[in-house]
Every structure is written in structure tokens, then in C-alpha cells.
Amino acid sequence: MRSYTIGQAARLLGVSPDTVRRWADAGRIPTDRDDAGKRLIEGPDLAAFSVALAAEAQSEDTAHTSARNAFPGIITAVKLGDVAAQVEIQAGPHRLVSLLTREAVEELGLAVGMEAVARVKATNVHIDRV
């Protein structure tokens, strides 16, 4: 079973190592110590905590993200297909187009004239097993 250091867990959760230490000290995430005295978090514990943390964030009014390249703007077009959707945002001089599911657009209630923030991370997401 894989274990993670505080620093590795922080990187995976998108927070600082100090935040993970505070959560561990408060008993929110279980840790053990290795022979050198370093705190370790078991993989299944970290996975369960990350799911719980995401649920907490969704229930709060404020957005939590580690994404950079945020473009606040106004929605200028919403095109809905049977499964997919296209949303255009004008953020200053930048026109951003996002392709997402129709379900996501409907859940977020996106419509022309709404304020929104486009967050750009990458054009493709690749998953590498580490």
C-alpha cells in the first residue's frame, strides 16, 4: 500500500504542507510515523479525505481552486447539443471557448449575460501512473 508524506499529500490536495499538518493535528486525516519520524498518510486514507474535502468545498458558497490563469468575464454565448455544450466568455480582450457537457451547463445554470470565471489549466489532460 502506498503512503504519502505531508508534502506529497499537500501537492495532491492543492494546499500547503502546513494546512495538511493542521488537519492531521486536528484529527481530520490519520497519519503514522516512519522510522525516521516523518509523518505518512496511507493512500486509501488520503483518497477518502480528498473526496470528503471536495464535498465540503461544494457545499460552501465560496469557490476553492488551485487553478491559475483565471479569466473573469461575461458569458456571451451558450450553445447546447444533446450531450455536449459550448460556452463562450469574453474576459477583457480575451474570448475563451469551453466545451463541456450539457449536464454541467444546466447544473451551473449558465446563461448569456452571467458573470463567470474561465480557468485554464491545459488543453489536454494526461494521466501517468506514478
JSON list of C-alpha atoms in Angstrom, two decimals:
[
{"chain": "A", "resi": 1, "resn": "MET", "atom": "CA", "xyz": [0.00, 0.00, 0.00]},
{"chain": "A", "resi": 2, "resn": "ARG", "atom": "CA", "xyz": [1.34, 3.43, -0.94]},
{"chain": "A", "resi": 3, "resn": "SER", "atom": "CA", "xyz": [1.97, 6.07, 1.72]},
{"chain": "A", "resi": 4, "resn": "TYR", "atom": "CA", "xyz": [2.38, 9.80, 1.15]},
{"chain": "A", "resi": 5, "resn": "THR", "atom": "CA", "xyz": [4.44, 12.38, 3.00]},
{"chain": "A", "resi": 6, "resn": "ILE", "atom": "CA", "xyz": [2.80, 15.59, 4.21]},
{"chain": "A", "resi": 7, "resn": "GLY", "atom": "CA", "xyz": [4.36, 17.45, 1.27]},
{"chain": "A", "resi": 8, "resn": "GLN", "atom": "CA", "xyz": [3.13, 14.93, -1.29]},
{"chain": "A", "resi": 9, "resn": "ALA", "atom": "CA", "xyz": [-0.36, 14.98, 0.20]},
{"chain": "A", "resi": 10, "resn": "ALA", "atom": "CA", "xyz": [-0.38, 18.78, 0.14]},
{"chain": "A", "resi": 11, "resn": "ARG", "atom": "CA", "xyz": [0.56, 18.81, -3.54]},
{"chain": "A", "resi": 12, "resn": "LEU", "atom": "CA", "xyz": [-2.20, 16.31, -4.36]},
{"chain": "A", "resi": 13, "resn": "LEU", "atom": "CA", "xyz": [-4.79, 18.24, -2.36]},
{"chain": "A", "resi": 14, "resn": "GLY", "atom": "CA", "xyz": [-3.72, 21.64, -3.70]},
{"chain": "A", "resi": 15, "resn": "VAL", "atom": "CA", "xyz": [-2.91, 23.11, -0.28]},
{"chain": "A", "resi": 16, "resn": "SER", "atom": "CA", "xyz": [0.21, 23.94, 1.71]},
{"chain": "A", "resi": 17, "resn": "PRO", "atom": "CA", "xyz": [2.02, 21.37, 3.82]},
{"chain": "A", "resi": 18, "resn": "ASP", "atom": "CA", "xyz": [1.14, 23.46, 6.90]},
{"chain": "A", "resi": 19, "resn": "THR", "atom": "CA", "xyz": [-2.54, 23.02, 6.11]},
{"chain": "A", "resi": 20, "resn": "VAL", "atom": "CA", "xyz": [-2.16, 19.24, 5.92]},
{"chain": "A", "resi": 21, "resn": "ARG", "atom": "CA", "xyz": [-0.25, 19.28, 9.23]},
{"chain": "A", "resi": 22, "resn": "ARG", "atom": "CA", "xyz": [-3.06, 21.29, 10.86]},
{"chain": "A", "resi": 23, "resn": "TRP", "atom": "CA", "xyz": [-5.66, 18.83, 9.53]},
{"chain": "A", "resi": 24, "resn": "ALA", "atom": "CA", "xyz": [-3.58, 15.93, 10.88]},
{"chain": "A", "resi": 25, "resn": "ASP", "atom": "CA", "xyz": [-3.13, 17.63, 14.26]},
{"chain": "A", "resi": 26, "resn": "ALA", "atom": "CA", "xyz": [-6.90, 18.20, 14.42]},
{"chain": "A", "resi": 27, "resn": "GLY", "atom": "CA", "xyz": [-7.53, 14.52, 13.68]},
{"chain": "A", "resi": 28, "resn": "ARG", "atom": "CA", "xyz": [-9.16, 15.15, 10.29]},
{"chain": "A", "resi": 29, "resn": "ILE", "atom": "CA", "xyz": [-6.69, 12.94, 8.45]},
{"chain": "A", "resi": 30, "resn": "PRO", "atom": "CA", "xyz": [-4.89, 9.98, 10.07]},
{"chain": "A", "resi": 31, "resn": "THR", "atom": "CA", "xyz": [-1.10, 9.83, 9.97]},
{"chain": "A", "resi": 32, "resn": "ASP", "atom": "CA", "xyz": [1.56, 7.39, 11.09]},
{"chain": "A", "resi": 33, "resn": "ARG", "atom": "CA", "xyz": [5.27, 7.97, 11.53]},
{"chain": "A", "resi": 34, "resn": "ASP", "atom": "CA", "xyz": [8.03, 6.14, 9.67]},
{"chain": "A", "resi": 35, "resn": "ASP", "atom": "CA", "xyz": [11.32, 5.00, 11.24]},
{"chain": "A", "resi": 36, "resn": "ALA", "atom": "CA", "xyz": [12.80, 8.47, 10.69]},
{"chain": "A", "resi": 37, "resn": "GLY", "atom": "CA", "xyz": [9.85, 10.15, 12.43]},
{"chain": "A", "resi": 38, "resn": "LYS", "atom": "CA", "xyz": [8.28, 11.60, 9.25]},
{"chain": "A", "resi": 39, "resn": "ARG", "atom": "CA", "xyz": [4.51, 11.70, 9.11]},
{"chain": "A", "resi": 40, "resn": "LEU", "atom": "CA", "xyz": [2.94, 9.45, 6.49]},
{"chain": "A", "resi": 41, "resn": "ILE", "atom": "CA", "xyz": [-0.62, 9.23, 5.20]},
{"chain": "A", "resi": 42, "resn": "GLU", "atom": "CA", "xyz": [-1.83, 5.91, 3.82]},
{"chain": "A", "resi": 43, "resn": "GLY", "atom": "CA", "xyz": [-3.12, 6.09, 0.23]},
{"chain": "A", "resi": 44, "resn": "PRO", "atom": "CA", "xyz": [-6.70, 4.95, 0.99]},
{"chain": "A", "resi": 45, "resn": "ASP", "atom": "CA", "xyz": [-6.93, 7.48, 3.86]},
{"chain": "A", "resi": 46, "resn": "LEU", "atom": "CA", "xyz": [-5.73, 10.28, 1.59]},
{"chain": "A", "resi": 47, "resn": "ALA", "atom": "CA", "xyz": [-8.19, 9.24, -1.14]},
{"chain": "A", "resi": 48, "resn": "ALA", "atom": "CA", "xyz": [-11.13, 9.21, 1.30]},
{"chain": "A", "resi": 49, "resn": "PHE", "atom": "CA", "xyz": [-10.10, 12.56, 2.76]},
{"chain": "A", "resi": 50, "resn": "SER", "atom": "CA", "xyz": [-9.82, 14.15, -0.69]},
{"chain": "A", "resi": 51, "resn": "VAL", "atom": "CA", "xyz": [-13.37, 13.04, -1.54]},
{"chain": "A", "resi": 52, "resn": "ALA", "atom": "CA", "xyz": [-14.69, 14.43, 1.77]},
{"chain": "A", "resi": 53, "resn": "LEU", "atom": "CA", "xyz": [-12.78, 17.67, 1.23]},
{"chain": "A", "resi": 54, "resn": "ALA", "atom": "CA", "xyz": [-14.28, 18.09, -2.25]},
{"chain": "A", "resi": 55, "resn": "ALA", "atom": "CA", "xyz": [-17.77, 17.53, -0.84]},
{"chain": "A", "resi": 56, "resn": "GLU", "atom": "CA", "xyz": [-17.15, 20.22, 1.79]},
{"chain": "A", "resi": 57, "resn": "ALA", "atom": "CA", "xyz": [-15.95, 22.67, -0.86]},
{"chain": "A", "resi": 58, "resn": "GLN", "atom": "CA", "xyz": [-19.05, 22.06, -2.99]},
{"chain": "A", "resi": 59, "resn": "SER", "atom": "CA", "xyz": [-21.31, 22.78, -0.03]},
{"chain": "A", "resi": 60, "resn": "GLU", "atom": "CA", "xyz": [-19.69, 26.15, 0.69]},
{"chain": "A", "resi": 61, "resn": "ASP", "atom": "CA", "xyz": [-20.62, 29.40, -1.03]},
{"chain": "A", "resi": 62, "resn": "THR", "atom": "CA", "xyz": [-17.06, 30.32, -1.97]},
{"chain": "A", "resi": 63, "resn": "ALA", "atom": "CA", "xyz": [-15.14, 28.70, -4.79]},
{"chain": "A", "resi": 64, "resn": "HIS", "atom": "CA", "xyz": [-11.97, 26.80, -3.90]},
{"chain": "A", "resi": 65, "resn": "THR", "atom": "CA", "xyz": [-9.42, 26.19, -6.57]},
{"chain": "A", "resi": 66, "resn": "SER", "atom": "CA", "xyz": [-5.75, 25.89, -7.12]},
{"chain": "A", "resi": 67, "resn": "ALA", "atom": "CA", "xyz": [-6.10, 26.74, -10.80]},
{"chain": "A", "resi": 68, "resn": "ARG", "atom": "CA", "xyz": [-4.12, 29.64, -12.16]},
{"chain": "A", "resi": 69, "resn": "ASN", "atom": "CA", "xyz": [-4.86, 31.62, -15.29]},
{"chain": "A", "resi": 70, "resn": "ALA", "atom": "CA", "xyz": [-8.30, 32.78, -14.18]},
{"chain": "A", "resi": 71, "resn": "PHE", "atom": "CA", "xyz": [-10.17, 34.96, -16.66]},
{"chain": "A", "resi": 72, "resn": "PRO", "atom": "CA", "xyz": [-13.19, 36.69, -15.09]},
{"chain": "A", "resi": 73, "resn": "GLY", "atom": "CA", "xyz": [-15.66, 37.84, -17.69]},
{"chain": "A", "resi": 74, "resn": "ILE", "atom": "CA", "xyz": [-19.18, 37.62, -19.04]},
{"chain": "A", "resi": 75, "resn": "ILE", "atom": "CA", "xyz": [-20.85, 34.74, -20.84]},
{"chain": "A", "resi": 76, "resn": "THR", "atom": "CA", "xyz": [-21.53, 35.80, -24.42]},
{"chain": "A", "resi": 77, "resn": "ALA", "atom": "CA", "xyz": [-22.87, 32.56, -25.90]},
{"chain": "A", "resi": 78, "resn": "VAL", "atom": "CA", "xyz": [-24.19, 29.19, -24.78]},
{"chain": "A", "resi": 79, "resn": "LYS", "atom": "CA", "xyz": [-24.77, 26.51, -27.42]},
{"chain": "A", "resi": 80, "resn": "LEU", "atom": "CA", "xyz": [-26.41, 23.31, -26.18]},
{"chain": "A", "resi": 81, "resn": "GLY", "atom": "CA", "xyz": [-26.25, 19.99, -28.00]},
{"chain": "A", "resi": 82, "resn": "ASP", "atom": "CA", "xyz": [-27.84, 16.72, -26.98]},
{"chain": "A", "resi": 83, "resn": "VAL", "atom": "CA", "xyz": [-24.84, 15.75, -24.84]},
{"chain": "A", "resi": 84, "resn": "ALA", "atom": "CA", "xyz": [-22.19, 18.46, -25.22]},
{"chain": "A", "resi": 85, "resn": "ALA", "atom": "CA", "xyz": [-22.28, 22.23, -24.87]},
{"chain": "A", "resi": 86, "resn": "GLN", "atom": "CA", "xyz": [-20.14, 25.22, -25.84]},
{"chain": "A", "resi": 87, "resn": "VAL", "atom": "CA", "xyz": [-19.83, 28.27, -23.61]},
{"chain": "A", "resi": 88, "resn": "GLU", "atom": "CA", "xyz": [-18.09, 31.47, -24.72]},
{"chain": "A", "resi": 89, "resn": "ILE", "atom": "CA", "xyz": [-16.76, 34.01, -22.24]},
{"chain": "A", "resi": 90, "resn": "GLN", "atom": "CA", "xyz": [-15.43, 37.47, -23.06]},
{"chain": "A", "resi": 91, "resn": "ALA", "atom": "CA", "xyz": [-12.77, 38.29, -20.49]},
{"chain": "A", "resi": 92, "resn": "GLY", "atom": "CA", "xyz": [-11.39, 41.70, -21.35]},
{"chain": "A", "resi": 93, "resn": "PRO", "atom": "CA", "xyz": [-9.72, 41.34, -24.76]},
{"chain": "A", "resi": 94, "resn": "HIS", "atom": "CA", "xyz": [-9.78, 37.53, -24.50]},
{"chain": "A", "resi": 95, "resn": "ARG", "atom": "CA", "xyz": [-12.51, 35.32, -25.96]},
{"chain": "A", "resi": 96, "resn": "LEU", "atom": "CA", "xyz": [-12.49, 31.90, -24.31]},
{"chain": "A", "resi": 97, "resn": "VAL", "atom": "CA", "xyz": [-14.48, 28.93, -25.53]},
{"chain": "A", "resi": 98, "resn": "SER", "atom": "CA", "xyz": [-15.15, 25.95, -23.29]},
{"chain": "A", "resi": 99, "resn": "LEU", "atom": "CA", "xyz": [-16.52, 22.61, -24.41]},
{"chain": "A", "resi": 100, "resn": "LEU", "atom": "CA", "xyz": [-18.26, 20.77, -21.60]},
{"chain": "A", "resi": 101, "resn": "THR", "atom": "CA", "xyz": [-21.26, 18.56, -21.02]},
{"chain": "A", "resi": 102, "resn": "ARG", "atom": "CA", "xyz": [-24.78, 19.84, -21.36]},
{"chain": "A", "resi": 103, "resn": "GLU", "atom": "CA", "xyz": [-25.42, 18.49, -17.85]},
{"chain": "A", "resi": 104, "resn": "ALA", "atom": "CA", "xyz": [-22.65, 20.70, -16.42]},
{"chain": "A", "resi": 105, "resn": "VAL", "atom": "CA", "xyz": [-24.07, 23.80, -18.12]},
{"chain": "A", "resi": 106, "resn": "GLU", "atom": "CA", "xyz": [-27.54, 23.05, -16.78]},
{"chain": "A", "resi": 107, "resn": "GLU", "atom": "CA", "xyz": [-26.28, 22.27, -13.25]},
{"chain": "A", "resi": 108, "resn": "LEU", "atom": "CA", "xyz": [-24.37, 25.57, -13.15]},
{"chain": "A", "resi": 109, "resn": "GLY", "atom": "CA", "xyz": [-27.30, 27.45, -14.66]},
{"chain": "A", "resi": 110, "resn": "LEU", "atom": "CA", "xyz": [-25.01, 29.14, -17.20]},
{"chain": "A", "resi": 111, "resn": "ALA", "atom": "CA", "xyz": [-26.68, 31.70, -19.45]},
{"chain": "A", "resi": 112, "resn": "VAL", "atom": "CA", "xyz": [-25.74, 34.64, -21.66]},
{"chain": "A", "resi": 113, "resn": "GLY", "atom": "CA", "xyz": [-25.09, 37.76, -19.59]},
{"chain": "A", "resi": 114, "resn": "MET", "atom": "CA", "xyz": [-23.93, 35.94, -16.46]},
{"chain": "A", "resi": 115, "resn": "GLU", "atom": "CA", "xyz": [-20.63, 36.72, -14.81]},
{"chain": "A", "resi": 116, "resn": "ALA", "atom": "CA", "xyz": [-18.27, 33.75, -14.86]},
{"chain": "A", "resi": 117, "resn": "VAL", "atom": "CA", "xyz": [-14.61, 32.85, -14.48]},
{"chain": "A", "resi": 118, "resn": "ALA", "atom": "CA", "xyz": [-12.82, 30.71, -17.04]},
{"chain": "A", "resi": 119, "resn": "ARG", "atom": "CA", "xyz": [-9.92, 28.80, -15.52]},
{"chain": "A", "resi": 120, "resn": "VAL", "atom": "CA", "xyz": [-7.37, 27.50, -17.98]},
{"chain": "A", "resi": 121, "resn": "LYS", "atom": "CA", "xyz": [-5.18, 24.58, -16.90]},
{"chain": "A", "resi": 122, "resn": "ALA", "atom": "CA", "xyz": [-4.41, 22.66, -20.07]},
{"chain": "A", "resi": 123, "resn": "THR", "atom": "CA", "xyz": [-5.81, 21.71, -23.44]},
{"chain": "A", "resi": 124, "resn": "ASN", "atom": "CA", "xyz": [-5.40, 18.00, -22.73]},
{"chain": "A", "resi": 125, "resn": "VAL", "atom": "CA", "xyz": [-5.27, 16.02, -19.54]},
{"chain": "A", "resi": 126, "resn": "HIS", "atom": "CA", "xyz": [-2.95, 13.03, -19.45]},
{"chain": "A", "resi": 127, "resn": "ILE", "atom": "CA", "xyz": [-2.77, 10.62, -16.57]},
{"chain": "A", "resi": 128, "resn": "ASP", "atom": "CA", "xyz": [0.52, 8.97, -15.68]},
{"chain": "A", "resi": 129, "resn": "ARG", "atom": "CA", "xyz": [0.72, 6.29, -13.07]},
{"chain": "A", "resi": 130, "resn": "VAL", "atom": "CA", "xyz": [3.44, 7.19, -10.59]}
]
